[in-house]
Amino acid sequence: MDKNHLIEKIKELKKTKNAVIVAHNYQVDDVQEIADVVGDSFALSQYCAKSREDIIVFCGVHFMAESAKILSPEKTVLLPEIDAGCPMADMVTPEALREKKKLHPEAAVVCYINSSAAVKAECDVCCTSSNALKVVKSLKEKEILFVPDKNLGSYIAQMVPDKKIILWEGFCVTHHKIKPEDVTKIKETHPDALLLIHPECQPDIVRMADFVGSTKQIIDYATQSDNKKFIIGTEMGVLNILKKNNPEKVFYLMSQGLVCPNMKKTSLKSVYEALTEMKYRIEVDKDVIIKARKSLDRMLEIG
Ligand code: 13P
Ligand code: SF4
């Protein structure tokens, strides 16, 4: 089937099955184009908590589809590519977290949304890169166990000197591999470009940024800025919206290595197959849903 035919078929199926397609900002351009909602982790969670459709086709990675299921357990949540995982989310298990909690019984446990449902069930509150600071600041506890992203955790820690942030040894394999030399080089080539960085990058990189934020915050910042050139320090998927919203501006990817292979697995074909074959259904254990939902709801209340 050619591309246009696939798009037509997906549109038809969406209507007949009462489905919505949500896509993360890192998805390939074709998938972003057919999605009803494209956004960062927080916006997509907010959407899934309120969505009215019977079926949510989640174009993203496994933990995101799980979060959609936790927030809308009565809905059918489909992940078109069952192997689309997140290596960072796999860096913390509920068993290991329970052991660590024993060492810090007074600490509040904050989990980055990039974690499994079972890990979320072990936490007090969830956060995304767009609201992590707000979430941490809202807690009365002085000690915070932050899992699994040590880079996001370090970024937050330097803004809350009154709190002790205990970091987990997790990181995003895509953002973490960017080296300060890569940034210095591209800054020298484009001295008048602003450097917009995702907090999943290492602290040395984050310190060099003109702006630090989630994918949506980076897109909004570049769109609202009067500057004309930007170096983008996050996964290359954001370039689609950036260029579409700002045809007169120029965007340079900080490194050609900024590609998340898991986010790139989903295609128009897999979305079509997801809707025709109703696969892959994401299921989460009922007890896990009840516990994990508390940490997600608390995050959504904080904003
Ligand atoms: P955000 O879109 O919330 O910034 O998330 C980044 C990310 O790495 C998702 O896996
Ligand atoms: Fe996970 Fe990083 Fe890929 Fe996001 S970009 S899904 S954090 S590996």
PDB file of C-alpha atoms and ligand atoms in Angstrom:
ATOM      1  CA  MET A   1       0.000   0.000   0.000  1.00  0.00           C
ATOM      2  CA  ASP A   2       1.407   3.435  -0.849  1.00  0.00           C
ATOM      3  CA  LYS A   3       1.670   6.249   1.692  1.00  0.00           C
ATOM      4  CA  ASN A   4      -1.496   8.145   0.692  1.00  0.00           C
ATOM      5  CA  HIS A   5      -3.538   4.973   0.673  1.00  0.00           C
ATOM      6  CA  LEU A   6      -2.226   4.057   4.130  1.00  0.00           C
ATOM      7  CA  ILE A   7      -3.136   7.509   5.458  1.00  0.00           C
ATOM      8  CA  GLU A   8      -6.678   7.224   4.049  1.00  0.00           C
ATOM      9  CA  LYS A   9      -7.111   3.766   5.587  1.00  0.00           C
ATOM     10  CA  ILE A  10      -5.842   4.964   8.999  1.00  0.00           C
ATOM     11  CA  LYS A  11      -8.285   7.891   8.927  1.00  0.00           C
ATOM     12  CA  GLU A  12     -11.194   5.554   8.082  1.00  0.00           C
ATOM     13  CA  LEU A  13     -10.255   3.067  10.809  1.00  0.00           C
ATOM     14  CA  LYS A  14      -9.943   5.838  13.379  1.00  0.00           C
ATOM     15  CA  LYS A  15     -13.495   6.929  12.643  1.00  0.00           C
ATOM     16  CA  THR A  16     -15.117   3.493  12.538  1.00  0.00           C
ATOM     17  CA  LYS A  17     -13.342   2.295  15.679  1.00  0.00           C
ATOM     18  CA  ASN A  18     -13.584   5.583  17.610  1.00  0.00           C
ATOM     19  CA  ALA A  19      -9.840   5.742  18.143  1.00  0.00           C
ATOM     20  CA  VAL A  20      -7.421   8.577  18.775  1.00  0.00           C
ATOM     21  CA  ILE A  21      -3.787   8.599  17.716  1.00  0.00           C
ATOM     22  CA  VAL A  22      -1.392  10.310  20.089  1.00  0.00           C
ATOM     23  CA  ALA A  23       2.278  10.736  19.212  1.00  0.00           C
ATOM     24  CA  HIS A  24       5.336  11.878  21.090  1.00  0.00           C
ATOM     25  CA  ASN A  25       7.412  14.731  19.645  1.00  0.00           C
ATOM     26  CA  TYR A  26      10.186  12.208  18.821  1.00  0.00           C
ATOM     27  CA  GLN A  27       8.068  10.163  16.415  1.00  0.00           C
ATOM     28  CA  VAL A  28       8.940  10.107  12.702  1.00  0.00           C
ATOM     29  CA  ASP A  29       7.389  12.941  10.661  1.00  0.00           C
ATOM     30  CA  ASP A  30       4.807  10.704   8.907  1.00  0.00           C
ATOM     31  CA  VAL A  31       3.431   9.478  12.222  1.00  0.00           C
ATOM     32  CA  GLN A  32       3.315  13.002  13.681  1.00  0.00           C
ATOM     33  CA  GLU A  33       1.379  14.116  10.608  1.00  0.00           C
ATOM     34  CA  ILE A  34      -1.442  11.572  11.037  1.00  0.00           C
ATOM     35  CA  ALA A  35      -1.646  11.943  14.844  1.00  0.00           C
ATOM     36  CA  ASP A  36      -4.536  13.787  16.474  1.00  0.00           C
ATOM     37  CA  VAL A  37      -2.302  14.977  19.288  1.00  0.00           C
ATOM     38  CA  VAL A  38       1.482  15.447  19.253  1.00  0.00           C
ATOM     39  CA  GLY A  39       3.230  16.496  22.426  1.00  0.00           C
ATOM     40  CA  ASP A  40       5.658  15.992  25.275  1.00  0.00           C
ATOM     41  CA  SER A  41       5.195  13.372  27.975  1.00  0.00           C
ATOM     42  CA  PHE A  42       3.185  15.711  30.199  1.00  0.00           C
ATOM     43  CA  ALA A  43       0.793  16.938  27.502  1.00  0.00           C
ATOM     44  CA  LEU A  44       0.171  13.382  26.307  1.00  0.00           C
ATOM     45  CA  SER A  45      -0.551  12.192  29.869  1.00  0.00           C
ATOM     46  CA  GLN A  46      -2.960  15.080  30.361  1.00  0.00           C
ATOM     47  CA  TYR A  47      -4.680  14.190  27.101  1.00  0.00           C
ATOM     48  CA  CYS A  48      -4.965  10.484  27.939  1.00  0.00           C
ATOM     49  CA  ALA A  49      -6.445  11.271  31.360  1.00  0.00           C
ATOM     50  CA  LYS A  50      -9.328  13.139  29.683  1.00  0.00           C
ATOM     51  CA  SER A  51      -9.719  11.431  26.311  1.00  0.00           C
ATOM     52  CA  ARG A  52     -13.208  10.337  25.247  1.00  0.00           C
ATOM     53  CA  GLU A  53     -12.374   7.812  22.539  1.00  0.00           C
ATOM     54  CA  ASP A  54     -12.613   4.029  23.114  1.00  0.00           C
ATOM     55  CA  ILE A  55      -9.144   3.300  21.764  1.00  0.00           C
ATOM     56  CA  ILE A  56      -5.846   5.136  22.265  1.00  0.00           C
ATOM     57  CA  VAL A  57      -3.137   4.297  19.723  1.00  0.00           C
ATOM     58  CA  PHE A  58       0.040   5.412  21.480  1.00  0.00           C
ATOM     59  CA  CYS A  59       2.880   6.229  19.103  1.00  0.00           C
ATOM     60  CA  GLY A  60       5.759   6.373  21.508  1.00  0.00           C
ATOM     61  CA  VAL A  61       7.477   3.902  23.794  1.00  0.00           C
ATOM     62  CA  HIS A  62       6.183   1.269  26.204  1.00  0.00           C
ATOM     63  CA  PHE A  63       6.174   3.294  29.455  1.00  0.00           C
ATOM     64  CA  MET A  64       4.099   6.004  27.743  1.00  0.00           C
ATOM     65  CA  ALA A  65       1.430   3.540  26.629  1.00  0.00           C
ATOM     66  CA  GLU A  66       1.419   2.072  30.142  1.00  0.00           C
ATOM     67  CA  SER A  67       0.849   5.542  31.593  1.00  0.00           C
ATOM     68  CA  ALA A  68      -2.066   6.009  29.182  1.00  0.00           C
ATOM     69  CA  LYS A  69      -3.548   2.702  30.394  1.00  0.00           C
ATOM     70  CA  ILE A  70      -3.093   3.696  34.061  1.00  0.00           C
ATOM     71  CA  LEU A  71      -4.853   7.006  33.423  1.00  0.00           C
ATOM     72  CA  SER A  72      -7.618   5.452  31.288  1.00  0.00           C
ATOM     73  CA  PRO A  73      -7.912   1.811  32.422  1.00  0.00           C
ATOM     74  CA  GLU A  74     -11.322   1.357  30.800  1.00  0.00           C
ATOM     75  CA  LYS A  75      -9.896   2.154  27.351  1.00  0.00           C
ATOM     76  CA  THR A  76      -8.044  -0.078  24.929  1.00  0.00           C
ATOM     77  CA  VAL A  77      -4.482   1.211  24.652  1.00  0.00           C
ATOM     78  CA  LEU A  78      -2.480   0.029  21.648  1.00  0.00           C
ATOM     79  CA  LEU A  79       1.278   0.327  21.186  1.00  0.00           C
ATOM     80  CA  PRO A  80       1.961  -0.248  17.459  1.00  0.00           C
ATOM     81  CA  GLU A  81       5.500  -1.546  18.029  1.00  0.00           C
ATOM     82  CA  ILE A  82       5.687  -3.837  21.046  1.00  0.00           C
ATOM     83  CA  ASP A  83       9.505  -3.679  21.133  1.00  0.00           C
ATOM     84  CA  ALA A  84       9.565   0.099  21.412  1.00  0.00           C
ATOM     85  CA  GLY A  85      10.984   0.359  24.914  1.00  0.00           C
ATOM     86  CA  CYS A  86      13.013   2.925  26.803  1.00  0.00           C
ATOM     87  CA  PRO A  87      16.465   1.824  28.009  1.00  0.00           C
ATOM     88  CA  MET A  88      16.375   4.458  30.767  1.00  0.00           C
ATOM     89  CA  ALA A  89      13.046   3.127  32.104  1.00  0.00           C
ATOM     90  CA  ASP A  90      14.628  -0.348  32.241  1.00  0.00           C
ATOM     91  CA  MET A  91      17.428   0.966  34.480  1.00  0.00           C
ATOM     92  CA  VAL A  92      15.190   0.804  37.558  1.00  0.00           C
ATOM     93  CA  THR A  93      13.169  -2.191  38.736  1.00  0.00           C
ATOM     94  CA  PRO A  94      10.598  -2.233  41.538  1.00  0.00           C
ATOM     95  CA  GLU A  95      12.746  -4.730  43.496  1.00  0.00           C
ATOM     96  CA  ALA A  96      15.872  -2.546  43.348  1.00  0.00           C
ATOM     97  CA  LEU A  97      13.842   0.529  44.233  1.00  0.00           C
ATOM     98  CA  ARG A  98      12.307  -1.184  47.276  1.00  0.00           C
ATOM     99  CA  GLU A  99      15.846  -1.983  48.509  1.00  0.00           C
ATOM    100  CA  LYS A 100      16.975   1.617  48.022  1.00  0.00           C
ATOM    101  CA  LYS A 101      13.880   2.929  49.832  1.00  0.00           C
ATOM    102  CA  LYS A 102      14.888   0.899  52.883  1.00  0.00           C
ATOM    103  CA  LEU A 103      18.160   2.869  53.006  1.00  0.00           C
ATOM    104  CA  HIS A 104      16.293   6.204  52.919  1.00  0.00           C
ATOM    105  CA  PRO A 105      13.077   5.677  54.893  1.00  0.00           C
ATOM    106  CA  GLU A 106      12.469   9.420  55.334  1.00  0.00           C
ATOM    107  CA  ALA A 107      12.811  10.286  51.655  1.00  0.00           C
ATOM    108  CA  ALA A 108       9.939  11.117  49.322  1.00  0.00           C
ATOM    109  CA  VAL A 109      10.242   9.054  46.147  1.00  0.00           C
ATOM    110  CA  VAL A 110       9.869  10.951  42.869  1.00  0.00           C
ATOM    111  CA  CYS A 111       9.896   9.009  39.634  1.00  0.00           C
ATOM    112  CA  TYR A 112      10.445  10.440  36.216  1.00  0.00           C
ATOM    113  CA  ILE A 113       7.581   9.330  33.958  1.00  0.00           C
ATOM    114  CA  ASN A 114      10.207   7.342  32.003  1.00  0.00           C
ATOM    115  CA  SER A 115       9.703   4.349  34.303  1.00  0.00           C
ATOM    116  CA  SER A 116       7.546   1.227  34.271  1.00  0.00           C
ATOM    117  CA  ALA A 117       4.076   1.081  35.830  1.00  0.00           C
ATOM    118  CA  ALA A 118       5.464  -1.237  38.542  1.00  0.00           C
ATOM    119  CA  VAL A 119       8.110   1.366  39.454  1.00  0.00           C
ATOM    120  CA  LYS A 120       5.526   4.160  39.467  1.00  0.00           C
ATOM    121  CA  ALA A 121       3.529   2.054  41.934  1.00  0.00           C
ATOM    122  CA  GLU A 122       6.504   2.291  44.352  1.00  0.00           C
ATOM    123  CA  CYS A 123       6.707   6.091  44.183  1.00  0.00           C
ATOM    124  CA  ASP A 124       5.018   9.001  45.918  1.00  0.00           C
ATOM    125  CA  VAL A 125       4.749  11.219  42.896  1.00  0.00           C
ATOM    126  CA  CYS A 126       5.635  11.152  39.246  1.00  0.00           C
ATOM    127  CA  CYS A 127       7.136  13.985  37.186  1.00  0.00           C
ATOM    128  CA  THR A 128       8.096  14.807  33.616  1.00  0.00           C
ATOM    129  CA  SER A 129      10.936  16.983  32.380  1.00  0.00           C
ATOM    130  CA  SER A 130       8.491  19.893  32.117  1.00  0.00           C
ATOM    131  CA  ASN A 131       7.350  19.849  35.743  1.00  0.00           C
ATOM    132  CA  ALA A 132      10.089  18.052  37.734  1.00  0.00           C
ATOM    133  CA  LEU A 133      11.161  21.243  39.531  1.00  0.00           C
ATOM    134  CA  LYS A 134       7.584  22.154  40.432  1.00  0.00           C
ATOM    135  CA  VAL A 135       6.929  18.623  41.707  1.00  0.00           C
ATOM    136  CA  VAL A 136      10.102  18.513  43.837  1.00  0.00           C
ATOM    137  CA  LYS A 137       9.452  22.004  45.241  1.00  0.00           C
ATOM    138  CA  SER A 138       5.905  21.005  46.209  1.00  0.00           C
ATOM    139  CA  LEU A 139       7.147  18.272  48.551  1.00  0.00           C
ATOM    140  CA  LYS A 140       7.526  18.920  52.261  1.00  0.00           C
ATOM    141  CA  GLU A 141      10.221  16.257  52.637  1.00  0.00           C
ATOM    142  CA  LYS A 142      13.811  17.532  52.667  1.00  0.00           C
ATOM    143  CA  GLU A 143      15.156  14.265  51.303  1.00  0.00           C
ATOM    144  CA  ILE A 144      14.118  13.130  47.818  1.00  0.00           C
ATOM    145  CA  LEU A 145      14.944   9.854  46.127  1.00  0.00           C
ATOM    146  CA  PHE A 146      14.806  10.677  42.419  1.00  0.00           C
ATOM    147  CA  VAL A 147      14.593   7.823  39.882  1.00  0.00           C
ATOM    148  CA  PRO A 148      15.779   6.878  37.295  1.00  0.00           C
ATOM    149  CA  ASP A 149      17.355   9.846  35.439  1.00  0.00           C
ATOM    150  CA  LYS A 150      20.487  11.073  37.216  1.00  0.00           C
ATOM    151  CA  ASN A 151      20.874  13.907  34.703  1.00  0.00           C
ATOM    152  CA  LEU A 152      17.392  15.348  35.217  1.00  0.00           C
ATOM    153  CA  GLY A 153      17.847  14.737  38.962  1.00  0.00           C
ATOM    154  CA  SER A 154      21.155  16.686  39.002  1.00  0.00           C
ATOM    155  CA  TYR A 155      19.587  19.550  37.062  1.00  0.00           C
ATOM    156  CA  ILE A 156      16.769  19.805  39.609  1.00  0.00           C
ATOM    157  CA  ALA A 157      19.133  19.369  42.590  1.00  0.00           C
ATOM    158  CA  GLN A 158      21.086  22.535  41.795  1.00  0.00           C
ATOM    159  CA  MET A 159      17.835  24.533  41.851  1.00  0.00           C
ATOM    160  CA  VAL A 160      16.682  23.216  45.234  1.00  0.00           C
ATOM    161  CA  PRO A 161      19.750  23.653  47.495  1.00  0.00           C
ATOM    162  CA  ASP A 162      17.556  23.236  50.595  1.00  0.00           C
ATOM    163  CA  LYS A 163      16.785  19.617  49.622  1.00  0.00           C
ATOM    164  CA  LYS A 164      18.962  16.541  49.490  1.00  0.00           C
ATOM    165  CA  ILE A 165      18.388  14.770  46.171  1.00  0.00           C
ATOM    166  CA  ILE A 166      19.476  11.143  46.116  1.00  0.00           C
ATOM    167  CA  LEU A 167      20.138  10.148  42.509  1.00  0.00           C
ATOM    168  CA  TRP A 168      19.622   6.817  40.767  1.00  0.00           C
ATOM    169  CA  GLU A 169      22.251   5.636  38.263  1.00  0.00           C
ATOM    170  CA  GLY A 170      19.946   5.883  35.229  1.00  0.00           C
ATOM    171  CA  PHE A 171      20.207   7.952  32.062  1.00  0.00           C
ATOM    172  CA  CYS A 172      18.871   8.290  28.527  1.00  0.00           C
ATOM    173  CA  VAL A 173      21.287   6.525  26.206  1.00  0.00           C
ATOM    174  CA  THR A 174      20.501   8.992  23.416  1.00  0.00           C
ATOM    175  CA  HIS A 175      21.006  12.266  25.321  1.00  0.00           C
ATOM    176  CA  HIS A 176      23.753  11.020  27.653  1.00  0.00           C
ATOM    177  CA  LYS A 177      26.239  10.299  24.870  1.00  0.00           C
ATOM    178  CA  ILE A 178      26.500  13.964  23.814  1.00  0.00           C
ATOM    179  CA  LYS A 179      29.911  15.319  24.856  1.00  0.00           C
ATOM    180  CA  PRO A 180      30.856  18.930  25.726  1.00  0.00           C
ATOM    181  CA  GLU A 181      33.288  18.895  22.745  1.00  0.00           C
ATOM    182  CA  ASP A 182      30.304  18.295  20.387  1.00  0.00           C
ATOM    183  CA  VAL A 183      28.599  21.361  21.814  1.00  0.00           C
ATOM    184  CA  THR A 184      31.686  23.589  21.774  1.00  0.00           C
ATOM    185  CA  LYS A 185      32.258  22.715  18.129  1.00  0.00           C
ATOM    186  CA  ILE A 186      28.727  23.474  16.958  1.00  0.00           C
ATOM    187  CA  LYS A 187      28.606  26.683  19.028  1.00  0.00           C
ATOM    188  CA  GLU A 188      31.794  27.874  17.339  1.00  0.00           C
ATOM    189  CA  THR A 189      30.282  27.156  13.924  1.00  0.00           C
ATOM    190  CA  HIS A 190      27.018  28.980  14.748  1.00  0.00           C
ATOM    191  CA  PRO A 191      27.910  31.634  17.348  1.00  0.00           C
ATOM    192  CA  ASP A 192      24.636  33.555  16.913  1.00  0.00           C
ATOM    193  CA  ALA A 193      22.419  30.479  17.518  1.00  0.00           C
ATOM    194  CA  LEU A 194      20.761  29.914  20.903  1.00  0.00           C
ATOM    195  CA  LEU A 195      21.438  26.568  22.549  1.00  0.00           C
ATOM    196  CA  LEU A 196      18.250  24.783  23.671  1.00  0.00           C
ATOM    197  CA  ILE A 197      18.895  21.678  25.744  1.00  0.00           C
ATOM    198  CA  HIS A 198      16.836  18.826  27.174  1.00  0.00           C
ATOM    199  CA  PRO A 199      17.605  18.097  30.853  1.00  0.00           C
ATOM    200  CA  GLU A 200      18.285  14.421  30.011  1.00  0.00           C
ATOM    201  CA  CYS A 201      21.695  15.670  28.767  1.00  0.00           C
ATOM    202  CA  GLN A 202      24.668  15.519  31.119  1.00  0.00           C
ATOM    203  CA  PRO A 203      25.175  18.434  33.589  1.00  0.00           C
ATOM    204  CA  ASP A 204      28.233  19.761  31.669  1.00  0.00           C
ATOM    205  CA  ILE A 205      26.029  20.218  28.609  1.00  0.00           C
ATOM    206  CA  VAL A 206      23.049  21.617  30.506  1.00  0.00           C
ATOM    207  CA  ARG A 207      25.332  24.290  32.045  1.00  0.00           C
ATOM    208  CA  MET A 208      26.160  25.569  28.538  1.00  0.00           C
ATOM    209  CA  ALA A 209      22.498  26.035  27.550  1.00  0.00           C
ATOM    210  CA  ASP A 210      20.639  29.270  26.878  1.00  0.00           C
ATOM    211  CA  PHE A 211      17.411  27.415  27.698  1.00  0.00           C
ATOM    212  CA  VAL A 212      16.654  24.055  29.334  1.00  0.00           C
ATOM    213  CA  GLY A 213      13.285  22.353  28.945  1.00  0.00           C
ATOM    214  CA  SER A 214      11.101  19.462  27.827  1.00  0.00           C
ATOM    215  CA  THR A 215      10.517  18.854  24.130  1.00  0.00           C
ATOM    216  CA  LYS A 216       7.385  21.034  24.175  1.00  0.00           C
ATOM    217  CA  GLN A 217       9.103  23.762  26.159  1.00  0.00           C
ATOM    218  CA  ILE A 218      11.971  23.777  23.643  1.00  0.00           C
ATOM    219  CA  ILE A 219       9.497  24.017  20.740  1.00  0.00           C
ATOM    220  CA  ASP A 220       7.573  26.845  22.473  1.00  0.00           C
ATOM    221  CA  TYR A 221      10.758  28.724  23.375  1.00  0.00           C
ATOM    222  CA  ALA A 222      12.114  28.656  19.818  1.00  0.00           C
ATOM    223  CA  THR A 223       8.703  29.612  18.396  1.00  0.00           C
ATOM    224  CA  GLN A 224       8.328  32.615  20.703  1.00  0.00           C
ATOM    225  CA  SER A 225      11.948  33.806  20.530  1.00  0.00           C
ATOM    226  CA  ASP A 226      13.010  36.711  18.296  1.00  0.00           C
ATOM    227  CA  ASN A 227      16.264  34.893  17.567  1.00  0.00           C
ATOM    228  CA  LYS A 228      16.508  33.302  14.145  1.00  0.00           C
ATOM    229  CA  LYS A 229      18.962  30.440  14.759  1.00  0.00           C
ATOM    230  CA  PHE A 230      18.887  27.627  17.290  1.00  0.00           C
ATOM    231  CA  ILE A 231      21.016  24.626  18.183  1.00  0.00           C
ATOM    232  CA  ILE A 232      18.669  21.851  19.273  1.00  0.00           C
ATOM    233  CA  GLY A 233      19.906  19.617  22.074  1.00  0.00           C
ATOM    234  CA  THR A 234      17.282  16.922  22.073  1.00  0.00           C
ATOM    235  CA  GLU A 235      16.126  14.047  19.876  1.00  0.00           C
ATOM    236  CA  MET A 236      15.815  15.001  16.194  1.00  0.00           C
ATOM    237  CA  GLY A 237      12.021  14.316  16.051  1.00  0.00           C
ATOM    238  CA  VAL A 238      11.311  17.835  17.373  1.00  0.00           C
ATOM    239  CA  LEU A 239      12.735  19.326  14.166  1.00  0.00           C
ATOM    240  CA  ASN A 240       9.503  18.490  12.314  1.00  0.00           C
ATOM    241  CA  ILE A 241       7.305  20.822  14.409  1.00  0.00           C
ATOM    242  CA  LEU A 242      10.060  23.401  14.852  1.00  0.00           C
ATOM    243  CA  LYS A 243      10.464  23.804  11.093  1.00  0.00           C
ATOM    244  CA  LYS A 244       6.715  23.699  10.440  1.00  0.00           C
ATOM    245  CA  ASN A 245       5.980  26.380  13.067  1.00  0.00           C
ATOM    246  CA  ASN A 246       8.971  28.531  12.129  1.00  0.00           C
ATOM    247  CA  PRO A 247       9.709  28.391   8.394  1.00  0.00           C
ATOM    248  CA  GLU A 248      11.824  31.560   8.627  1.00  0.00           C
ATOM    249  CA  LYS A 249      14.111  30.193  11.390  1.00  0.00           C
ATOM    250  CA  VAL A 250      17.085  27.834  11.159  1.00  0.00           C
ATOM    251  CA  PHE A 251      17.608  24.797  13.404  1.00  0.00           C
ATOM    252  CA  TYR A 252      20.848  22.859  13.818  1.00  0.00           C
ATOM    253  CA  LEU A 253      20.782  19.481  15.551  1.00  0.00           C
ATOM    254  CA  MET A 254      23.432  19.536  18.310  1.00  0.00           C
ATOM    255  CA  SER A 255      24.698  16.108  17.240  1.00  0.00           C
ATOM    256  CA  GLN A 256      23.732  13.667  14.498  1.00  0.00           C
ATOM    257  CA  GLY A 257      23.675  11.030  17.265  1.00  0.00           C
ATOM    258  CA  LEU A 258      20.486  12.508  18.719  1.00  0.00           C
ATOM    259  CA  VAL A 259      18.234   9.740  17.428  1.00  0.00           C
ATOM    260  CA  CYS A 260      16.263   7.426  19.713  1.00  0.00           C
ATOM    261  CA  PRO A 261      15.989   4.090  17.831  1.00  0.00           C
ATOM    262  CA  ASN A 262      12.982   3.028  19.905  1.00  0.00           C
ATOM    263  CA  MET A 263      11.014   6.161  19.105  1.00  0.00           C
ATOM    264  CA  LYS A 264      11.758   5.599  15.417  1.00  0.00           C
ATOM    265  CA  LYS A 265      10.269   2.080  15.287  1.00  0.00           C
ATOM    266  CA  THR A 266       6.675   3.224  14.757  1.00  0.00           C
ATOM    267  CA  SER A 267       5.640   3.793  11.133  1.00  0.00           C
ATOM    268  CA  LEU A 268       2.432   4.463   9.212  1.00  0.00           C
ATOM    269  CA  LYS A 269       2.341   0.739   8.445  1.00  0.00           C
ATOM    270  CA  SER A 270       2.568  -0.248  12.108  1.00  0.00           C
ATOM    271  CA  VAL A 271      -0.143   2.273  13.043  1.00  0.00           C
ATOM    272  CA  TYR A 272      -2.375   0.809  10.320  1.00  0.00           C
ATOM    273  CA  GLU A 273      -1.702  -2.735  11.532  1.00  0.00           C
ATOM    274  CA  ALA A 274      -2.305  -1.682  15.132  1.00  0.00           C
ATOM    275  CA  LEU A 275      -5.799  -0.487  14.183  1.00  0.00           C
ATOM    276  CA  THR A 276      -6.702  -3.403  11.913  1.00  0.00           C
ATOM    277  CA  GLU A 277      -5.368  -6.156  14.177  1.00  0.00           C
ATOM    278  CA  MET A 278      -5.966  -4.312  17.486  1.00  0.00           C
ATOM    279  CA  LYS A 279      -2.379  -4.811  18.581  1.00  0.00           C
ATOM    280  CA  TYR A 280      -0.448  -4.551  20.782  1.00  0.00           C
ATOM    281  CA  ARG A 281      -2.828  -4.212  23.690  1.00  0.00           C
ATOM    282  CA  ILE A 282      -1.182  -2.791  26.793  1.00  0.00           C
ATOM    283  CA  GLU A 283      -2.389  -4.367  30.020  1.00  0.00           C
ATOM    284  CA  VAL A 284      -1.391  -3.361  33.533  1.00  0.00           C
ATOM    285  CA  ASP A 285      -2.128  -5.350  36.681  1.00  0.00           C
ATOM    286  CA  LYS A 286      -5.112  -3.889  38.620  1.00  0.00           C
ATOM    287  CA  ASP A 287      -3.195  -3.414  41.895  1.00  0.00           C
ATOM    288  CA  VAL A 288      -0.354  -1.721  40.043  1.00  0.00           C
ATOM    289  CA  ILE A 289      -2.843   0.621  38.336  1.00  0.00           C
ATOM    290  CA  ILE A 290      -4.315   1.693  41.682  1.00  0.00           C
ATOM    291  CA  LYS A 291      -0.892   2.510  43.181  1.00  0.00           C
ATOM    292  CA  ALA A 292       0.737   3.957  40.067  1.00  0.00           C
ATOM    293  CA  ARG A 293      -2.312   6.114  39.379  1.00  0.00           C
ATOM    294  CA  LYS A 294      -1.802   7.914  42.701  1.00  0.00           C
ATOM    295  CA  SER A 295       1.666   9.075  41.646  1.00  0.00           C
ATOM    296  CA  LEU A 296       0.436  10.154  38.210  1.00  0.00           C
ATOM    297  CA  ASP A 297      -2.678  11.898  39.571  1.00  0.00           C
ATOM    298  CA  ARG A 298      -0.574  13.749  42.108  1.00  0.00           C
ATOM    299  CA  MET A 299       1.676  14.971  39.295  1.00  0.00           C
ATOM    300  CA  LEU A 300      -1.306  16.055  37.173  1.00  0.00           C
ATOM    301  CA  GLU A 301      -2.710  18.010  40.156  1.00  0.00           C
ATOM    302  CA  ILE A 302       0.609  19.806  40.644  1.00  0.00           C
ATOM    303  CA  GLY A 303       0.716  20.582  36.913  1.00  0.00           C
TER     304      GLY A 303
HETATM  305  P1  13P B   1       9.537  15.072  27.035  1.00  0.00           P
HETATM  306  O1  13P B   1       8.809  15.105  25.730  1.00  0.00           O
HETATM  307  O2  13P B   1       8.576  15.084  28.168  1.00  0.00           O
HETATM  308  O3  13P B   1      10.547  16.169  27.117  1.00  0.00           O
HETATM  309  O4  13P B   1      10.269  13.655  27.124  1.00  0.00           O
HETATM  310  C1  13P B   1      11.499  13.376  26.576  1.00  0.00           C
HETATM  311  C2  13P B   1      11.773  11.930  26.445  1.00  0.00           C
HETATM  312  O5  13P B   1      12.888  11.510  26.392  1.00  0.00           O
HETATM  313  C3  13P B   1      10.691  10.995  26.317  1.00  0.00           C
HETATM  314  O6  13P B   1      11.199   9.714  26.246  1.00  0.00           O
HETATM  315 FE1  SF4 B   2      14.098   6.639  26.517  1.00  0.00          FE
HETATM  316 FE2  SF4 B   2      15.874   8.487  25.792  1.00  0.00          FE
HETATM  317 FE3  SF4 B   2      14.476   7.242  23.932  1.00  0.00          FE
HETATM  318 FE4  SF4 B   2      13.295   9.001  25.562  1.00  0.00          FE
HETATM  319  S1  SF4 B   2      14.865   9.441  24.062  1.00  0.00           S
HETATM  320  S2  SF4 B   2      12.531   6.976  24.971  1.00  0.00           S
HETATM  321  S3  SF4 B   2      14.449   8.644  27.447  1.00  0.00           S
HETATM  322  S4  SF4 B   2      15.949   6.308  25.346  1.00  0.00           S
END
